[in-house]
mmCIF file of C-alpha atoms and ligand atoms in Angstrom:
data_model
loop_
_atom_site.group_PDB
_atom_site.id
_atom_site.type_symbol
_atom_site.label_atom_id
_atom_site.label_comp_id
_atom_site.label_asym_id
_atom_site.label_seq_id
_atom_site.Cartn_x
_atom_site.Cartn_y
_atom_site.Cartn_z
ATOM 1 C CA MET A 64 23.653 -11.453 10.306
ATOM 2 C CA GLN A 65 21.188 -14.152 9.415
ATOM 3 C CA VAL A 66 21.877 -15.702 6.013
ATOM 4 C CA VAL A 67 19.000 -17.694 4.572
ATOM 5 C CA ILE A 68 19.765 -19.722 1.465
ATOM 6 C CA ALA A 69 16.599 -20.526 -0.450
ATOM 7 C CA GLY A 70 16.150 -23.177 -3.095
ATOM 8 C CA SER A 71 14.811 -20.833 -5.756
ATOM 9 C CA SER A 72 14.306 -17.213 -6.625
ATOM 10 C CA ALA A 73 10.553 -17.530 -5.897
ATOM 11 C CA GLU A 74 11.360 -18.964 -2.490
ATOM 12 C CA VAL A 75 13.565 -15.906 -1.795
ATOM 13 C CA GLY A 76 10.499 -13.710 -2.337
ATOM 14 C CA ARG A 77 8.265 -15.872 -0.173
ATOM 15 C CA ILE A 78 10.656 -15.946 2.782
ATOM 16 C CA ALA A 79 11.526 -12.235 2.568
ATOM 17 C CA ALA A 80 7.839 -11.265 2.237
ATOM 18 C CA ALA A 81 7.098 -13.270 5.399
ATOM 19 C CA LYS A 82 9.634 -11.108 7.234
ATOM 20 C CA VAL A 83 8.069 -7.866 5.950
ATOM 21 C CA SER A 84 4.497 -8.928 6.669
ATOM 22 C CA GLN A 85 5.479 -9.980 10.192
ATOM 23 C CA VAL A 86 6.588 -6.377 10.810
ATOM 24 C CA ILE A 87 3.412 -4.872 9.267
ATOM 25 C CA ARG A 88 1.150 -7.214 11.246
ATOM 26 C CA LYS A 89 2.798 -6.061 14.465
ATOM 27 C CA ARG A 90 2.529 -2.391 13.529
ATOM 28 C CA ALA A 91 -0.142 -1.353 11.033
ATOM 29 C CA ASP A 92 1.536 2.000 10.327
ATOM 30 C CA ALA A 93 5.025 0.512 10.026
ATOM 31 C CA VAL A 94 7.621 2.522 8.134
ATOM 32 C CA VAL A 95 8.964 0.365 5.315
ATOM 33 C CA GLY A 96 12.073 1.222 3.284
ATOM 34 C CA LEU A 97 11.619 0.316 -0.382
ATOM 35 C CA ALA A 98 14.269 -0.754 -2.865
ATOM 36 C CA THR A 99 13.569 -0.750 -6.596
ATOM 37 C CA GLY A 100 15.169 -2.864 -9.336
ATOM 38 C CA SER A 101 14.430 -6.535 -10.030
ATOM 39 C CA SER A 102 15.503 -8.126 -6.748
ATOM 40 C CA PRO A 103 12.566 -7.112 -4.508
ATOM 41 C CA LEU A 104 9.846 -7.673 -7.140
ATOM 42 C CA SER A 105 9.024 -11.144 -5.850
ATOM 43 C CA ILE A 106 8.614 -9.703 -2.336
ATOM 44 C CA TYR A 107 6.166 -7.091 -3.601
ATOM 45 C CA ALA A 108 4.279 -9.745 -5.602
ATOM 46 C CA GLN A 109 3.949 -11.960 -2.527
ATOM 47 C CA LEU A 110 2.807 -9.052 -0.355
ATOM 48 C CA SER A 111 0.259 -7.961 -2.920
ATOM 49 C CA HIS A 112 -1.090 -11.522 -3.015
ATOM 50 C CA GLN A 113 -1.591 -11.365 0.761
ATOM 51 C CA VAL A 114 -3.291 -7.969 0.418
ATOM 52 C CA ARG A 115 -5.656 -9.285 -2.267
ATOM 53 C CA GLU A 116 -6.554 -12.224 -0.054
ATOM 54 C CA GLU A 117 -7.103 -9.774 2.827
ATOM 55 C CA ARG A 118 -4.442 -11.481 4.937
ATOM 56 C CA LEU A 119 -2.461 -8.241 5.082
ATOM 57 C CA ASP A 120 -3.528 -4.609 5.324
ATOM 58 C CA CYS A 121 -0.998 -2.033 4.108
ATOM 59 C CA SER A 122 -3.371 0.935 4.035
ATOM 60 C CA SER A 123 -1.614 2.648 6.940
ATOM 61 C CA VAL A 124 1.952 1.676 5.997
ATOM 62 C CA ARG A 125 4.356 4.569 5.472
ATOM 63 C CA ALA A 126 7.206 4.098 3.027
ATOM 64 C CA PHE A 127 10.480 5.681 1.960
ATOM 65 C CA ALA A 128 12.256 5.021 -1.314
ATOM 66 C CA LEU A 129 15.982 4.416 -1.098
ATOM 67 C CA ASP A 130 16.826 6.427 -4.168
ATOM 68 C CA GLU A 131 15.692 8.217 -7.319
ATOM 69 C CA TYR A 132 17.249 9.110 -10.653
ATOM 70 C CA VAL A 133 18.131 12.746 -11.248
ATOM 71 C CA GLY A 134 16.727 14.475 -14.305
ATOM 72 C CA LEU A 135 13.948 12.148 -15.458
ATOM 73 C CA PRO A 136 10.786 14.179 -16.028
ATOM 74 C CA VAL A 137 7.813 13.761 -13.672
ATOM 75 C CA GLY A 138 5.849 10.692 -14.766
ATOM 76 C CA HIS A 139 8.755 9.070 -16.662
ATOM 77 C CA PRO A 140 7.969 5.338 -16.529
ATOM 78 C CA GLN A 141 11.455 4.502 -15.208
ATOM 79 C CA SER A 142 11.591 7.158 -12.497
ATOM 80 C CA TYR A 143 11.568 5.310 -9.203
ATOM 81 C CA ARG A 144 8.468 7.272 -8.173
ATOM 82 C CA SER A 145 6.644 5.743 -11.184
ATOM 83 C CA VAL A 146 8.139 2.287 -10.630
ATOM 84 C CA LEU A 147 7.042 2.294 -6.984
ATOM 85 C CA GLU A 148 3.547 3.464 -7.972
ATOM 86 C CA ARG A 149 3.238 0.463 -10.310
ATOM 87 C CA ASP A 150 4.993 -2.207 -8.257
ATOM 88 C CA VAL A 151 4.129 -1.225 -4.693
ATOM 89 C CA VAL A 152 1.597 1.581 -4.171
ATOM 90 C CA GLU A 153 -1.156 0.147 -6.373
ATOM 91 C CA PRO A 154 -0.747 -3.590 -5.745
ATOM 92 C CA LEU A 155 -0.238 -3.209 -1.995
ATOM 93 C CA ARG A 156 -2.924 -0.499 -1.742
ATOM 94 C CA LEU A 157 -0.679 2.019 -0.006
ATOM 95 C CA LYS A 158 -1.805 5.629 0.248
ATOM 96 C CA ARG A 159 0.183 7.651 -2.287
ATOM 97 C CA SER A 160 0.651 10.436 0.268
ATOM 98 C CA ASN A 161 2.354 7.943 2.610
ATOM 99 C CA VAL A 162 5.149 7.180 0.138
ATOM 100 C CA HIS A 163 8.182 9.459 0.151
ATOM 101 C CA VAL A 164 10.693 9.563 -2.683
ATOM 102 C CA PRO A 165 13.671 11.949 -3.050
ATOM 103 C CA ASP A 166 12.788 14.605 -5.628
ATOM 104 C CA GLY A 167 15.018 13.885 -8.604
ATOM 105 C CA THR A 168 13.375 16.682 -10.607
ATOM 106 C CA ALA A 169 14.363 19.455 -8.165
ATOM 107 C CA ALA A 170 16.509 22.299 -9.492
ATOM 108 C CA ASP A 171 18.058 22.561 -6.022
ATOM 109 C CA VAL A 172 19.136 19.007 -5.208
ATOM 110 C CA VAL A 173 20.777 19.983 -1.908
ATOM 111 C CA SER A 174 17.460 21.324 -0.593
ATOM 112 C CA ALA A 175 15.612 18.301 -1.998
ATOM 113 C CA CYS A 176 17.947 15.964 -0.069
ATOM 114 C CA ALA A 177 17.594 18.053 3.096
ATOM 115 C CA ALA A 178 13.780 17.937 2.814
ATOM 116 C CA PHE A 179 13.880 14.149 2.400
ATOM 117 C CA GLU A 180 16.193 13.798 5.419
ATOM 118 C CA GLN A 181 13.814 15.932 7.479
ATOM 119 C CA ARG A 182 10.885 13.700 6.536
ATOM 120 C CA LEU A 183 12.911 10.620 7.509
ATOM 121 C CA ARG A 184 13.655 12.230 10.871
ATOM 122 C CA ASP A 185 9.996 13.156 11.375
ATOM 123 C CA LEU A 186 8.550 9.739 10.516
ATOM 124 C CA GLY A 187 11.466 7.376 11.175
ATOM 125 C CA PRO A 188 13.116 5.231 12.098
ATOM 126 C CA VAL A 189 12.365 2.853 9.260
ATOM 127 C CA ASP A 190 11.046 -0.381 10.809
ATOM 128 C CA ILE A 191 12.289 -2.617 8.022
ATOM 129 C CA GLN A 192 14.505 -1.606 5.117
ATOM 130 C CA ILE A 193 14.303 -3.771 2.002
ATOM 131 C CA LEU A 194 17.560 -3.847 0.022
ATOM 132 C CA GLY A 195 18.955 -5.317 -3.170
ATOM 133 C CA ILE A 196 22.655 -5.351 -3.996
ATOM 134 C CA GLY A 197 24.491 -4.227 -7.116
ATOM 135 C CA ARG A 198 27.178 -6.382 -8.757
ATOM 136 C CA ASN A 199 29.726 -3.883 -7.445
ATOM 137 C CA GLY A 200 28.392 -4.196 -3.890
ATOM 138 C CA HIS A 201 26.294 -1.036 -3.864
ATOM 139 C CA ILE A 202 23.179 -0.745 -1.698
ATOM 140 C CA GLY A 203 20.796 2.045 -2.527
ATOM 141 C CA PHE A 204 23.005 3.832 -5.022
ATOM 142 C CA ASN A 205 25.935 4.029 -2.630
ATOM 143 C CA GLU A 206 28.625 3.117 -5.087
ATOM 144 C CA PRO A 207 32.062 1.790 -4.009
ATOM 145 C CA THR A 208 33.999 4.202 -1.766
ATOM 146 C CA SER A 209 30.765 5.732 -0.400
ATOM 147 C CA SER A 210 31.304 6.829 3.186
ATOM 148 C CA PHE A 211 29.789 4.696 5.921
ATOM 149 C CA ALA A 212 28.683 8.046 7.413
ATOM 150 C CA SER A 213 26.955 9.208 4.214
ATOM 151 C CA ARG A 214 23.402 10.582 4.185
ATOM 152 C CA THR A 215 20.945 11.446 1.395
ATOM 153 C CA ARG A 216 22.872 13.154 -1.387
ATOM 154 C CA ILE A 217 23.534 13.252 -5.099
ATOM 155 C CA LYS A 218 25.804 10.504 -6.457
ATOM 156 C CA THR A 219 27.273 9.727 -9.846
ATOM 157 C CA LEU A 220 26.206 6.262 -10.974
ATOM 158 C CA ALA A 221 29.095 3.889 -11.671
ATOM 159 C CA PRO A 222 29.365 2.937 -15.364
ATOM 160 C CA LYS A 223 28.723 -0.703 -14.357
ATOM 161 C CA THR A 224 25.469 0.328 -12.629
ATOM 162 C CA ARG A 225 24.350 2.364 -15.640
ATOM 163 C CA ALA A 226 25.105 -0.602 -17.903
ATOM 164 C CA ASP A 227 23.196 -2.991 -15.604
ATOM 165 C CA ASN A 228 20.180 -0.680 -15.484
ATOM 166 C CA ALA A 229 20.146 -0.055 -19.241
ATOM 167 C CA ARG A 230 17.764 -3.006 -19.545
ATOM 168 C CA PHE A 231 14.987 -0.808 -18.162
ATOM 169 C CA PHE A 232 15.494 1.926 -20.790
ATOM 170 C CA SER A 233 15.188 1.904 -24.576
ATOM 171 C CA SER A 234 18.864 2.787 -25.003
ATOM 172 C CA PRO A 235 21.900 2.794 -22.656
ATOM 173 C CA ASP A 236 22.360 6.544 -23.218
ATOM 174 C CA GLU A 237 18.968 7.202 -21.637
ATOM 175 C CA VAL A 238 20.095 5.908 -18.229
ATOM 176 C CA PRO A 239 20.637 8.978 -16.053
ATOM 177 C CA THR A 240 24.201 9.633 -14.928
ATOM 178 C CA HIS A 241 23.182 10.833 -11.457
ATOM 179 C CA CYS A 242 20.836 9.884 -8.666
ATOM 180 C CA LEU A 243 19.759 10.958 -5.211
ATOM 181 C CA THR A 244 20.278 8.191 -2.695
ATOM 182 C CA GLN A 245 19.944 7.621 0.999
ATOM 183 C CA GLY A 246 23.400 7.175 2.478
ATOM 184 C CA LEU A 247 24.874 4.211 4.290
ATOM 185 C CA ALA A 248 24.291 5.965 7.633
ATOM 186 C CA ASN A 249 20.574 6.305 6.802
ATOM 187 C CA ILE A 250 20.350 2.615 5.931
ATOM 188 C CA LEU A 251 22.110 1.599 9.151
ATOM 189 C CA GLU A 252 19.569 3.630 11.167
ATOM 190 C CA ALA A 253 16.681 1.365 10.136
ATOM 191 C CA THR A 254 15.556 -0.997 12.891
ATOM 192 C CA ARG A 255 15.833 -4.083 10.659
ATOM 193 C CA LEU A 256 17.545 -4.691 7.332
ATOM 194 C CA LEU A 257 16.394 -7.273 4.812
ATOM 195 C CA LEU A 258 18.559 -7.831 1.739
ATOM 196 C CA VAL A 259 17.610 -10.117 -1.124
ATOM 197 C CA ALA A 260 19.749 -11.313 -4.017
ATOM 198 C CA GLN A 261 19.182 -13.832 -6.771
ATOM 199 C CA GLY A 262 21.453 -15.286 -9.432
ATOM 200 C CA GLU A 263 25.133 -16.058 -9.844
ATOM 201 C CA LYS A 264 25.952 -12.565 -11.075
ATOM 202 C CA LYS A 265 25.399 -11.364 -7.494
ATOM 203 C CA ALA A 266 27.542 -14.105 -5.901
ATOM 204 C CA ASP A 267 30.803 -12.101 -5.675
ATOM 205 C CA ALA A 268 29.102 -9.071 -4.125
ATOM 206 C CA VAL A 269 27.164 -11.259 -1.672
ATOM 207 C CA ALA A 270 30.347 -13.054 -0.541
ATOM 208 C CA LYS A 271 32.151 -9.729 -0.009
ATOM 209 C CA MET A 272 29.168 -8.306 1.883
ATOM 210 C CA VAL A 273 28.775 -11.265 4.244
ATOM 211 C CA GLU A 274 32.308 -12.616 4.632
ATOM 212 C CA GLY A 275 34.634 -9.940 3.270
ATOM 213 C CA PRO A 276 36.337 -7.195 5.212
ATOM 214 C CA LEU A 277 34.405 -4.100 6.219
ATOM 215 C CA SER A 278 35.314 -1.795 3.357
ATOM 216 C CA SER A 279 33.832 1.099 1.436
ATOM 217 C CA MET A 280 34.992 -0.790 -1.668
ATOM 218 C CA CYS A 281 31.992 -3.029 -0.935
ATOM 219 C CA PRO A 282 29.412 -0.618 0.504
ATOM 220 C CA ALA A 283 27.102 -3.521 1.430
ATOM 221 C CA SER A 284 29.747 -4.748 3.896
ATOM 222 C CA ALA A 285 28.400 -1.928 6.115
ATOM 223 C CA LEU A 286 25.595 -4.366 6.964
ATOM 224 C CA GLN A 287 28.112 -6.165 9.189
ATOM 225 C CA LEU A 288 27.763 -3.155 11.538
ATOM 226 C CA HIS A 289 24.016 -3.651 12.011
ATOM 227 C CA ALA A 290 22.593 -5.921 14.721
ATOM 228 C CA ASP A 291 19.447 -7.070 12.888
ATOM 229 C CA VAL A 292 20.142 -8.095 9.296
ATOM 230 C CA THR A 293 18.465 -10.863 7.329
ATOM 231 C CA VAL A 294 19.987 -11.799 3.972
ATOM 232 C CA VAL A 295 17.782 -14.031 1.812
ATOM 233 C CA ILE A 296 19.490 -15.377 -1.305
ATOM 234 C CA ASP A 297 19.080 -18.238 -3.725
ATOM 235 C CA ASP A 298 21.604 -21.047 -4.228
ATOM 236 C CA ALA A 299 23.221 -19.264 -7.183
ATOM 237 C CA ALA A 300 23.803 -16.017 -5.272
ATOM 238 C CA ALA A 301 25.187 -18.088 -2.362
ATOM 239 C CA CYS A 302 27.661 -20.084 -4.442
ATOM 240 C CA LYS A 303 30.765 -18.076 -3.421
ATOM 241 C CA LEU A 304 30.090 -18.104 0.332
ATOM 242 C CA THR A 305 32.752 -20.023 2.241
ATOM 243 C CA LEU A 306 30.444 -20.873 5.137
ATOM 244 C CA SER A 307 27.295 -21.793 3.198
ATOM 245 C CA ASP A 308 27.084 -25.202 4.924
ATOM 246 C CA TYR A 309 27.130 -23.446 8.293
ATOM 247 C CA TYR A 310 24.356 -21.034 7.232
ATOM 248 C CA ARG A 311 22.226 -23.956 6.063
ATOM 249 C CA TYR A 312 22.891 -25.913 9.245
ATOM 250 C CA THR A 313 22.065 -22.937 11.462
ATOM 251 C CA TYR A 314 18.809 -22.219 9.686
ATOM 252 C CA GLN A 315 17.776 -25.855 9.813
ATOM 253 C CA ASN A 316 18.302 -25.777 13.568
ATOM 254 C CA LEU A 317 16.672 -22.431 14.324
ATOM 255 C CA PRO A 318 14.447 -22.550 17.384
ATOM 256 C CA GLU A 319 10.796 -22.442 16.375
ATOM 257 C CA TRP A 320 10.234 -19.064 18.062
ATOM 258 C CA GLN A 321 12.911 -17.446 15.892
ATOM 259 C CA ARG A 322 11.226 -18.494 12.653
ATOM 260 C CA PHE A 323 9.405 -15.935 10.557
ATOM 261 C CA ASP A 324 8.819 -17.918 7.365
ATOM 262 C CA ALA A 325 5.701 -19.668 8.602
ATOM 263 C CA GLY A 326 3.101 -21.106 6.322
ATOM 264 C CA PRO A 327 3.105 -22.759 2.915
ATOM 265 C CA PRO A 328 3.634 -20.729 -0.245
ATOM 266 C CA PRO A 329 0.296 -19.753 -1.816
ATOM 267 C CA GLY A 330 -0.969 -22.674 -3.858
ATOM 268 C CA GLY A 331 2.067 -24.839 -3.102
ATOM 269 C CA SER A 332 3.304 -27.399 -0.644
ATOM 270 C CA SER A 333 4.898 -26.362 2.636
ATOM 271 C CA GLU A 334 8.631 -25.858 2.293
ATOM 272 C CA ARG A 335 8.974 -24.305 5.664
ATOM 273 C CA GLY A 336 12.300 -24.325 7.467
ATOM 274 C CA PRO A 337 14.503 -27.320 6.920
ATOM 275 C CA GLY A 338 12.836 -28.380 3.661
ATOM 276 C CA GLY A 339 12.814 -25.004 1.948
ATOM 277 C CA ALA A 340 15.676 -22.828 3.025
ATOM 278 C CA SER A 341 18.770 -22.628 5.169
ATOM 279 C CA GLY A 342 20.773 -19.871 7.040
ATOM 280 C CA THR A 343 22.375 -18.403 10.227
ATOM 281 C CA SER A 344 22.468 -15.406 12.515
HETATM 282 C C1 F6R B 605 17.582 0.514 -6.198
HETATM 283 C C2 F6R B 605 18.587 -0.047 -5.302
HETATM 284 C C3 F6R B 605 19.760 -0.750 -5.883
HETATM 285 C C4 F6R B 605 19.355 -2.110 -6.435
HETATM 286 C C5 F6R B 605 20.560 -2.797 -7.065
HETATM 287 C C6 F6R B 605 20.217 -4.162 -7.609
HETATM 288 O O1 F6R B 605 16.564 1.144 -5.444
HETATM 289 O O2 F6R B 605 18.462 0.085 -4.123
HETATM 290 O O3 F6R B 605 20.731 -0.930 -4.892
HETATM 291 O O4 F6R B 605 18.838 -2.889 -5.419
HETATM 292 O O5 F6R B 605 21.068 -1.997 -8.097
HETATM 293 O O6 F6R B 605 19.355 -4.018 -8.690
HETATM 294 P P1 F6R B 605 18.596 -5.285 -9.285
HETATM 295 O O7 F6R B 605 17.716 -5.764 -8.199
HETATM 296 O O8 F6R B 605 17.812 -4.738 -10.428
HETATM 297 O O9 F6R B 605 19.631 -6.270 -9.654
#
């Protein structure tokens, strides 16, 4: 696992976006796994900047959402289909038909999950899966005690997750109680995983994910089983890591050919490598 500790939340987005665009530049029709929520927004903003400047072409990119709420009507502004339309499809100029989201409006959720799994099998594997992390260690909506073998299915959202996501709705009661989510086994099948986290409220979950025991009590600890994981976090989210000095040291001494965060941030000075961020593999 490579842990990159960035000096700011904006820097998290810049470094993580460099990783995603590296994959898309190598393969124009790359399959990208999309997380929603606040954490990846700075990645999407950076990528859309590159698209606007014609330094990146996402017109052939295929994409899969990690999850979707159950029961929100089609077109609800907080359904993840709508959120992805606003934050990813339009700004990155993806083709709508190339973006696959579990159908949270389906009367038959078992069939909806099976159809989504089939599409993943047909088009996968995902080349790079973008992830955020919940305060309780969830990835996707795989809440604590989710099986490491789990696949796309309906889950009950933990009360803590509903409370955290209430900020997107006009009242806490409006947050759906259920979701469809890719399972931990689906996530582990992606070729590369890229997790971003910002802020001290994520520090406990990040420490358990990176340095804690492998446990379904922290579903994100499943990332320890994957051979190609990059975790990009800011100083606040890194503050409970025991080995943060080691991660910084390792990143500062990465061989040039292993670097992916090339180039200065748009409109800013170069903070590449040793000056801007730190980490390990
Ligand atoms: C949503 C998802 C979730 C979020 C997590 C963190 O698609 O995958 O795991 O990443 O709940 O949410 P934010 O980023 O809003 O703190």
